[in-house]
Amino acid sequence: MKRQLRFILAGILMFSSLIACNGGGNVNDPMEEQVEKLLGQMTLREKIGQMHQVSPGNINEVMTQLENGEIGSMLNVTNPDMVNQIQEIAMKKSRLGIPVLMSRDVIHGYKTIFPIPLGQAATFNPLIVEEGARVAAVEASADGIRWTFAPMIDVSRDARWGRMAESYGEDSYLNAVMGVAAVKGFQGDSLNRPTSIAACAKHFVGYGAAEAGKDYNSTFITERMLRNTYLPPFEAVAKAGCATFMTSFNDNDGVPSTGNSFILKDVLRKEWKYDGMVVTDWASATEMVAHGFCKDRKEAAEKAVNAGVDMEMVSGSFIEHLESLVKEGKVSETNVDEAVRNILRLKFRLGLFENPYVSTAQSVKYAPEHLAKAKVAAEQSVILLKNIEEVLPLGKRVHTIAVVGPMADAPHDQLGTWVFDGEKTHTQTPLKALREMYGSEVRIIYEQGLAYSRDKRTDGIAKAVAAARQADVVLAFVGEEAILSGEAHSLADLDLRGAQKQLIDALSKIDKPLVTVIMAGRPLTIAEEVEKSDAVLYSFHPGTMGGPALADILFGKVVPSGKTPVTFPKMVGQLPIYYAHNHTGRAPSGKETLIDDIPLEAGQTSLGCSSFYMDAGFGPLFPFGYGLSYTTFAYDKLHLSADTLRMNEILTITANLTNTGKYAGTEVVQLYVRDKVGSVTRPVKELKGFQRIALQPGETKTVTFELPISDLAFWNIDMKKVVEPGEFTLWIGTNSSDGLSADFEVLN
Ligand code: BGC
């Protein structure tokens, strides 16, 4: 491909001479002036060219388009020489010399892979997310990528949806906090630095509510729910300077996002005053034809641009039809100008006019400090779900361990979904890490049992059991291969696949402590395996350094601190499931009577007519925010600065947290609030804050939360965002279904 390029890089990059001769004119002018000046020189065709993003196919065609100023952005070019050659053509051969914006899905790492976003959310540590994004930006920008399609901040409440892996989970507030952290990390302190890459908030909006968890499916989110739950993370990142937004594939209540002027114009531009750039998702403009929302590609271009889209990803309907649409008066040139302004502004912000090139002499990929950060991220992402009789950490009494299961040494699969660039040869698996880090202290017997997670052959199970019999403790690594989650990888059954259930069952029948470690892209339905195991660690695909992180956790060098960023269902039939559901008129209470306890010929109202499942009971397997530690924590002395407050006041909440166990550990302290009565029904609880608190054994700290009363605002019966006066309850605690509570009142 390189040979086909008409321009050879060697010796011809004269950066400085390019600066002054571009259409951007004097780059020291205030940016808006530069944008206007450049826009004023552009033909309609050149403007539309800026709105066109391509994924390189026929390179000769691309070269011609570049020369004609008909490409604004390219995806998936990761060879820095090629990036430079492309920029060379755009800068020197096109009439106005506008640089190309190079983009890529850099989702949870470029080369050094961090845990999947769902795992990063489990850290409840925005610094981890920020650092992960920074590392990704440094590595990706070294190959010339200046725009990533992340973070994904789709509130995700249905684990059947494969893309839950890419999100920060079910909670609106957690998605907002983590999304802002990711934007900071990608974009750095200024977009203008060579290692800063523009972030893209996606998918705008509601994509996570795909009906029945099936990817690309329709959503039916009411305006109030959109505003109370799905929009806040996007508003937060818009306010934090997220450079771009991506429209989502779904139609909400019949309107595909790419043609939805309510979200793109009324909300994003008018209400939030957003001046960044909006791109479609991959071909989501022309998919409006498949949706039956547009009769052809031309109408798709018309509806997308009129709705407020600035750039079309790959489907090419703008470049094909916008000129005639403008001539026919169906799209106004003012609309086109506005889109182009948003695109040029971003290119100026990124400093691309000054330096569109990438220096190829960088060796930042897999840098030791990047790997070290990826390890800490993986450590903090691991959730301890069960630990009876202190099976973990593995102590001095353990001389021989049996390592079994398809995920113990699966260097590709532990990286998780959306890994285009990270190489499995750099992955450190649990088996490798256990051998290298603890192999001199304990004897390790490895017997895979199953070759991969979907493996149905049961002949290896007997060997795994034989290995287990020789050991003091069994470590079973099971879960999902990377390909079982992510885009277009939804599932209707969330049990462990292949013969993994049989493997765990067989291992649980011998008289050895069983530690099950699950690596997956979503919460799986693991009630039986939890029951059969002595300890369970859940590790959302942990990335390059997952092995060393897990090894240190198993041996107690690191104490687990992760918490569930999504509710874990007992059964698929409970989905969608999330803690912040509205109050029903009939919440279950009292004794849980399950299907087998119902007497024969029981009366119609025998179960009290409340909202629950007869076979799954009242609650989930694990609530949102749940996670154990090797140590124990006690909460007491909850104190509120006032029990009645005015709208403009701040409530100060304090509680004491004590480490009552024998290990130093970190607790994620969570603050939840309930608005007891509203003009519309309100969630039973909403997360309003969290903090990671590290404590030595026996140590007590006072944890303080400042809650501005304005944070209690919601979109009420009149579709206004207000705090409604009245009574509230708050909780401070260790997860969403536990905690100390107190009431307070908000006065008018
Ligand atoms: C996905 C986006 C992604 C884009 C570009 C689409 O299929 O939905 O999340 O950024 O492709 O690769």
CSV table of C-alpha atoms in Angstrom, one decimal, residues 9-245:
chain,number,residue,atom,x,y,z
A,9,LEU,CA,8.1,10.9,2.8
A,10,ALA,CA,11.9,11.0,3.0
A,11,GLY,CA,13.3,14.4,3.2
A,12,ILE,CA,10.3,16.3,2.0
A,13,LEU,CA,8.6,17.2,5.3
A,14,MET,CA,9.3,20.9,5.7
A,15,PHE,CA,7.1,21.6,8.7
A,16,SER,CA,7.9,25.2,9.2
A,17,SER,CA,7.4,26.3,5.6
A,18,LEU,CA,3.9,24.8,5.7
A,19,ILE,CA,2.7,26.8,8.6
A,20,ALA,CA,2.4,30.2,7.0
A,21,CYS,CA,1.1,29.2,3.6
A,22,ASN,CA,-2.1,27.4,4.6
A,23,GLY,CA,-5.6,28.8,4.2
A,24,GLY,CA,-5.7,29.2,7.9
A,25,GLY,CA,-3.6,32.3,7.4
A,26,ASN,CA,-1.8,33.7,10.4
A,27,VAL,CA,-2.2,31.1,13.0
A,28,ASN,CA,-1.7,33.6,15.8
A,29,ASP,CA,-5.0,35.2,15.1
A,30,PRO,CA,-7.7,34.4,17.6
A,31,MET,CA,-9.1,31.0,16.6
A,32,GLU,CA,-12.6,32.1,15.6
A,33,GLU,CA,-11.2,34.7,13.3
A,34,GLN,CA,-9.1,32.0,11.6
A,35,VAL,CA,-12.1,29.7,11.3
A,36,GLU,CA,-14.1,32.5,9.6
A,37,LYS,CA,-11.3,33.5,7.3
A,38,LEU,CA,-10.7,29.9,6.1
A,39,LEU,CA,-14.4,29.3,5.8
A,40,GLY,CA,-14.7,32.4,3.6
A,41,GLN,CA,-12.2,31.0,1.2
A,42,MET,CA,-13.9,27.6,0.8
A,43,THR,CA,-16.1,26.5,-2.1
A,44,LEU,CA,-19.2,24.6,-1.2
A,45,ARG,CA,-17.5,21.4,-2.4
A,46,GLU,CA,-14.5,22.0,-0.1
A,47,LYS,CA,-16.8,22.6,2.8
A,48,ILE,CA,-18.7,19.4,2.2
A,49,GLY,CA,-15.3,17.7,1.9
A,50,GLN,CA,-14.5,18.6,5.5
A,51,MET,CA,-17.7,16.9,6.5
A,52,HIS,CA,-16.6,13.6,4.9
A,53,GLN,CA,-14.8,11.0,6.9
A,54,VAL,CA,-13.3,8.0,5.2
A,55,SER,CA,-11.8,4.7,6.1
A,56,PRO,CA,-9.1,4.1,3.5
A,57,GLY,CA,-10.0,1.6,0.9
A,58,ASN,CA,-8.7,2.4,-2.6
A,59,ILE,CA,-5.6,4.5,-1.8
A,60,ASN,CA,-5.5,6.2,-5.3
A,61,GLU,CA,-9.0,7.3,-4.9
A,62,VAL,CA,-8.2,8.7,-1.4
A,63,MET,CA,-5.2,10.5,-2.7
A,64,THR,CA,-7.3,12.3,-5.4
A,65,GLN,CA,-10.0,13.2,-2.9
A,66,LEU,CA,-7.3,14.6,-0.6
A,67,GLU,CA,-5.9,16.7,-3.3
A,68,ASN,CA,-9.4,18.0,-4.1
A,69,GLY,CA,-10.0,18.9,-0.5
A,70,GLU,CA,-12.7,16.3,-0.2
A,71,ILE,CA,-11.7,14.5,3.0
A,72,GLY,CA,-12.0,16.0,6.4
A,73,SER,CA,-11.0,13.0,8.5
A,74,MET,CA,-9.8,9.5,8.2
A,75,LEU,CA,-10.2,6.5,10.4
A,76,ASN,CA,-7.9,3.6,11.1
A,77,VAL,CA,-4.6,4.8,9.6
A,78,THR,CA,-2.1,3.7,12.3
A,79,ASN,CA,1.1,3.8,10.3
A,80,PRO,CA,2.9,7.1,11.2
A,81,ASP,CA,4.7,7.2,7.9
A,82,MET,CA,1.4,7.0,6.1
A,83,VAL,CA,-0.2,9.5,8.4
A,84,ASN,CA,2.6,11.9,7.4
A,85,GLN,CA,2.2,11.3,3.7
A,86,ILE,CA,-1.5,11.8,3.9
A,87,GLN,CA,-1.0,15.1,5.8
A,88,GLU,CA,1.7,16.1,3.3
A,89,ILE,CA,-0.8,15.8,0.5
A,90,ALA,CA,-3.6,17.6,2.4
A,91,MET,CA,-1.3,20.4,3.4
A,92,LYS,CA,0.6,20.9,0.2
A,93,LYS,CA,-1.4,19.6,-2.7
A,94,SER,CA,-4.9,20.7,-1.7
A,95,ARG,CA,-6.0,24.2,-2.6
A,96,LEU,CA,-6.4,25.4,1.0
A,97,GLY,CA,-4.0,23.1,2.8
A,98,ILE,CA,-6.4,21.9,5.5
A,99,PRO,CA,-5.0,19.0,7.6
A,100,VAL,CA,-6.8,15.7,8.0
A,101,LEU,CA,-8.1,14.6,11.4
A,102,MET,CA,-6.8,11.1,12.0
A,103,SER,CA,-9.1,8.9,14.2
A,104,ARG,CA,-9.2,5.5,15.7
A,105,ASP,CA,-11.2,3.6,18.4
A,106,VAL,CA,-8.7,3.8,21.2
A,107,ILE,CA,-11.1,2.6,23.9
A,108,HIS,CA,-9.3,1.1,26.9
A,109,GLY,CA,-5.7,1.5,25.7
A,110,TYR,CA,-3.8,1.6,22.5
A,111,LYS,CA,-0.9,-0.8,23.0
A,112,THR,CA,-0.9,-1.1,26.7
A,113,ILE,CA,-4.4,-2.4,27.4
A,114,PHE,CA,-6.2,-1.3,30.6
A,115,PRO,CA,-9.2,-3.1,32.0
A,116,ILE,CA,-12.3,-2.7,29.9
A,117,PRO,CA,-14.3,0.4,30.8
A,118,LEU,CA,-16.7,-1.6,32.9
A,119,GLY,CA,-13.7,-2.8,34.9
A,120,GLN,CA,-12.3,0.7,35.2
A,121,ALA,CA,-15.7,1.7,36.6
A,122,ALA,CA,-15.4,-1.0,39.2
A,123,THR,CA,-12.4,0.9,40.6
A,124,PHE,CA,-14.7,3.8,41.6
A,125,ASN,CA,-11.6,5.8,41.0
A,126,PRO,CA,-11.7,8.5,38.4
A,127,LEU,CA,-7.9,8.9,38.6
A,128,ILE,CA,-7.5,5.4,37.3
A,129,VAL,CA,-9.7,6.3,34.3
A,130,GLU,CA,-7.9,9.5,33.7
A,131,GLU,CA,-4.5,7.9,33.8
A,132,GLY,CA,-5.6,5.1,31.6
A,133,ALA,CA,-6.9,7.6,29.0
A,134,ARG,CA,-3.6,9.6,29.3
A,135,VAL,CA,-1.5,6.5,28.6
A,136,ALA,CA,-3.7,5.6,25.7
A,137,ALA,CA,-3.4,9.1,24.3
A,138,VAL,CA,0.4,9.1,24.6
A,139,GLU,CA,0.7,5.8,22.8
A,140,ALA,CA,-1.9,6.5,20.1
A,141,SER,CA,-0.7,10.0,19.3
A,142,ALA,CA,2.8,8.5,18.7
A,143,ASP,CA,1.2,6.8,15.7
A,144,GLY,CA,-0.5,10.0,14.5
A,145,ILE,CA,-3.9,9.4,16.0
A,146,ARG,CA,-5.4,12.7,17.3
A,147,TRP,CA,-9.1,11.7,17.8
A,148,THR,CA,-10.5,8.7,19.7
A,149,PHE,CA,-14.0,7.5,19.7
A,150,ALA,CA,-14.3,7.3,23.5
A,151,PRO,CA,-15.5,7.5,26.2
A,152,MET,CA,-18.7,5.6,25.8
A,153,ILE,CA,-21.0,6.9,28.5
A,154,ASP,CA,-24.1,5.0,27.7
A,155,VAL,CA,-26.0,4.1,30.9
A,156,SER,CA,-26.2,0.3,30.6
A,157,ARG,CA,-28.7,-1.7,32.6
A,158,ASP,CA,-29.0,-4.9,30.6
A,159,ALA,CA,-26.1,-7.3,30.6
A,160,ARG,CA,-27.4,-9.1,27.5
A,161,TRP,CA,-26.2,-6.0,25.6
A,162,GLY,CA,-22.6,-6.9,24.7
A,163,ARG,CA,-21.6,-3.2,24.7
A,164,MET,CA,-22.1,-3.0,28.5
A,165,ALA,CA,-18.4,-3.9,28.5
A,166,GLU,CA,-17.5,-0.5,27.0
A,167,SER,CA,-19.6,1.5,29.4
A,168,TYR,CA,-19.1,2.6,33.0
A,169,GLY,CA,-22.1,0.6,34.0
A,170,GLU,CA,-25.7,1.3,35.1
A,171,ASP,CA,-25.4,4.5,37.0
A,172,SER,CA,-25.8,8.0,35.5
A,173,TYR,CA,-23.6,9.7,38.1
A,174,LEU,CA,-20.8,7.1,37.8
A,175,ASN,CA,-20.9,7.4,34.0
A,176,ALA,CA,-20.7,11.2,34.3
A,177,VAL,CA,-17.7,11.1,36.8
A,178,MET,CA,-15.8,8.5,34.8
A,179,GLY,CA,-16.6,10.1,31.5
A,180,VAL,CA,-15.2,13.4,32.6
A,181,ALA,CA,-12.1,11.7,33.9
A,182,ALA,CA,-11.6,9.9,30.5
A,183,VAL,CA,-12.0,13.2,28.6
A,184,LYS,CA,-9.4,14.8,30.9
A,185,GLY,CA,-7.0,12.0,30.3
A,186,PHE,CA,-7.4,11.8,26.5
A,187,GLN,CA,-7.3,15.6,26.0
A,188,GLY,CA,-4.7,16.5,28.6
A,189,ASP,CA,-4.5,20.0,29.8
A,190,SER,CA,-4.7,21.4,26.3
A,191,LEU,CA,-5.8,19.8,23.0
A,192,ASN,CA,-2.9,21.6,21.4
A,193,ARG,CA,-0.2,19.3,22.8
A,194,PRO,CA,1.1,16.6,20.5
A,195,THR,CA,0.1,13.9,22.9
A,196,SER,CA,-3.5,15.2,23.4
A,197,ILE,CA,-6.2,13.4,21.4
A,198,ALA,CA,-9.7,14.7,21.0
A,199,ALA,CA,-12.3,12.6,22.9
A,200,CYS,CA,-15.7,11.6,21.6
A,201,ALA,CA,-18.7,11.2,23.9
A,202,LYS,CA,-20.8,8.3,22.5
A,203,HIS,CA,-23.3,7.2,21.7
A,204,PHE,CA,-25.7,10.2,21.8
A,205,VAL,CA,-28.1,9.0,23.0
A,206,GLY,CA,-29.9,6.2,24.7
A,207,TYR,CA,-28.1,3.4,22.9
A,208,GLY,CA,-27.6,1.5,26.2
A,209,ALA,CA,-31.4,1.0,26.5
A,210,ALA,CA,-31.6,-1.2,23.4
A,211,GLU,CA,-34.8,-3.2,23.7
A,212,ALA,CA,-34.1,-6.6,25.2
A,213,GLY,CA,-30.4,-5.9,25.3
A,214,LYS,CA,-30.1,-6.6,21.6
A,215,ASP,CA,-27.5,-4.4,19.9
A,216,TYR,CA,-28.8,-1.7,17.5
A,217,ASN,CA,-32.3,-2.3,18.7
A,218,SER,CA,-34.8,0.5,19.2
A,219,THR,CA,-35.2,2.4,22.4
A,220,PHE,CA,-38.3,3.9,24.0
A,221,ILE,CA,-37.0,6.4,26.5
A,222,THR,CA,-39.3,9.1,27.5
A,223,GLU,CA,-38.1,12.7,27.6
A,224,ARG,CA,-38.1,12.7,31.4
A,225,MET,CA,-36.0,9.5,31.6
A,226,LEU,CA,-33.7,10.8,28.9
A,227,ARG,CA,-33.1,14.0,30.9
A,228,ASN,CA,-32.9,12.4,34.3
A,229,THR,CA,-30.8,9.3,33.5
A,230,TYR,CA,-29.3,9.2,30.0
A,231,LEU,CA,-28.4,12.8,29.2
A,232,PRO,CA,-26.5,13.8,32.4
A,233,PRO,CA,-23.3,12.0,31.6
A,234,PHE,CA,-23.2,13.7,28.2
A,235,GLU,CA,-24.0,17.1,29.7
A,236,ALA,CA,-21.1,16.6,32.2
A,237,VAL,CA,-18.6,15.8,29.5
A,238,ALA,CA,-19.9,18.6,27.3
A,239,LYS,CA,-19.3,21.0,30.1
A,240,ALA,CA,-15.8,19.4,30.7
A,241,GLY,CA,-14.8,20.3,27.2
A,242,CYS,CA,-15.2,17.0,25.4
A,243,ALA,CA,-14.2,17.9,21.9
A,244,THR,CA,-16.7,15.8,19.9
A,245,PHE,CA,-19.9,13.8,20.2
